[in-house]
CSV table of C-alpha atoms in Angstrom, one decimal:
chain,number,residue,atom,x,y,z
A,25,MET,CA,0.3,0.4,0.0
A,26,ALA,CA,1.3,3.3,-1.2
A,27,GLN,CA,1.6,6.2,1.7
A,28,MET,CA,-1.7,8.2,2.0
A,29,THR,CA,-1.1,12.2,2.2
A,30,SER,CA,-2.8,13.3,5.1
A,31,LEU,CA,-5.2,14.7,2.2
A,32,LEU,CA,-5.9,11.4,1.6
A,33,THR,CA,-5.9,10.3,4.7
A,34,VAL,CA,-9.3,12.9,5.3
A,35,ALA,CA,-10.9,12.2,1.7
A,36,SER,CA,-11.3,9.2,3.2
A,37,ALA,CA,-11.9,9.7,6.8
A,38,LEU,CA,-15.3,11.5,5.1
A,39,SER,CA,-16.0,8.9,2.7
A,40,ALA,CA,-16.2,6.3,5.7
A,41,LEU,CA,-18.7,9.4,7.6
A,42,ASN,CA,-20.2,9.1,3.6
A,43,VAL,CA,-21.1,5.9,4.4
A,44,VAL,CA,-22.3,5.9,7.5
A,45,LEU,CA,-24.7,8.9,7.0
A,46,LEU,CA,-25.5,7.1,3.9
A,47,LEU,CA,-27.0,3.8,6.3
A,48,ALA,CA,-28.7,5.9,8.7
A,49,LEU,CA,-30.1,7.3,5.0
A,50,LEU,CA,-30.9,3.4,3.5
A,51,VAL,CA,-32.7,2.8,7.0
A,52,VAL,CA,-35.0,5.5,7.1
A,53,TRP,CA,-36.3,5.3,3.7
A,54,GLY,CA,-36.7,1.2,3.7
A,55,ARG,CA,-38.9,2.4,7.1
A,56,ASN,CA,-41.2,5.5,4.6
A,57,TYR,CA,-40.9,3.1,1.0
A,58,ARG,CA,-42.6,-0.3,3.3
A,59,THR,CA,-44.9,2.0,5.4
A,60,PHE,CA,-45.6,4.5,1.7
A,61,ARG,CA,-44.6,2.3,-1.4
A,62,THR,CA,-44.2,5.8,-3.5
A,63,PRO,CA,-41.9,5.6,-6.3
A,64,LEU,CA,-40.4,8.7,-4.2
A,65,THR,CA,-38.8,6.9,-1.2
A,66,LEU,CA,-38.5,3.8,-3.9
A,67,GLY,CA,-35.8,6.4,-5.6
A,68,LEU,CA,-33.7,7.9,-2.5
A,69,LEU,CA,-33.7,4.5,-1.9
A,70,GLY,CA,-32.0,3.5,-4.8
A,71,PHE,CA,-29.6,7.0,-4.6
A,72,ALA,CA,-28.6,5.8,-1.4
A,73,VAL,CA,-27.3,2.5,-2.9
A,74,VAL,CA,-25.3,4.3,-5.5
A,75,LEU,CA,-23.9,6.7,-3.2
A,76,LEU,CA,-22.8,4.0,-0.7
A,77,VAL,CA,-21.3,1.6,-3.2
A,78,GLU,CA,-19.5,4.7,-5.1
A,79,ASN,CA,-18.2,5.7,-1.2
A,80,LEU,CA,-17.1,1.8,-0.8
A,81,VAL,CA,-15.1,1.5,-3.6
A,82,ALA,CA,-13.3,5.0,-3.4
A,83,LEU,CA,-12.3,3.9,0.4
A,84,PHE,CA,-10.8,0.5,-1.5
A,85,PHE,CA,-8.8,3.0,-4.3
A,86,PHE,CA,-8.2,5.1,-1.2
A,87,PHE,CA,-6.3,1.7,1.1
A,88,ASP,CA,-5.1,-0.2,-1.5
A,89,MET,CA,-4.7,2.2,-4.5
A,90,GLY,CA,-3.3,5.0,-3.1
A,91,MET,CA,-0.4,5.3,-5.2
A,92,LEU,CA,-3.4,6.3,-7.8
A,93,TYR,CA,-3.7,10.0,-6.5
A,94,ALA,CA,0.2,10.0,-4.8
A,95,GLY,CA,1.8,11.9,-8.3
A,96,SER,CA,-0.7,14.9,-8.1
A,97,THR,CA,-1.6,17.1,-5.1
A,98,LEU,CA,-4.3,19.1,-7.5
A,99,ALA,CA,-6.0,15.6,-8.1
A,100,GLN,CA,-6.4,14.5,-4.2
A,101,SER,CA,-7.2,18.3,-3.1
A,102,THR,CA,-9.9,17.8,-5.4
A,103,VAL,CA,-10.5,14.6,-4.2
A,104,LEU,CA,-10.7,15.5,-1.1
A,105,ALA,CA,-13.3,19.3,-2.2
A,106,MET,CA,-15.8,16.2,-3.7
A,107,ARG,CA,-15.4,14.0,-0.8
A,108,ALA,CA,-16.3,17.3,1.9
A,109,LEU,CA,-19.0,18.3,-0.9
A,110,GLN,CA,-20.0,15.2,-0.8
A,111,PHE,CA,-19.9,14.9,2.9
A,112,VAL,CA,-22.2,18.6,3.4
A,113,ALA,CA,-24.9,17.1,1.0
A,114,LEU,CA,-25.2,14.4,3.1
A,115,VAL,CA,-26.0,15.9,6.2
A,116,PHE,CA,-28.3,18.1,5.1
A,117,LEU,CA,-30.2,15.3,3.6
A,118,THR,CA,-29.6,13.3,6.1
A,119,VAL,CA,-31.1,15.8,9.0
A,120,VAL,CA,-34.3,16.6,6.6
A,121,SER,CA,-34.5,12.9,6.5
A,122,MET,CA,-34.5,12.5,10.2
A,123,ARG,CA,-37.3,15.1,10.8
């Protein structure tokens, strides 16, 4: 495993937090789908599953293929920024869904 920089370490931590938020959303939206059976809640479940898979794949790449981003600080900063934006979006979505 290539040594991860601090930028990639933070990005991987954000991906792990995203996984936790997505699991919480899956529980809420799964219960709502069982209750209401609406296409919207089914769509939300699909959205959460796709993002969950994406974050798990990202974690795999961070830990197993860290050298993918090792040569470019710009790439590492961009990955971190995208993970941070996704985290903020998921926090908003989780707070609204939990109410």
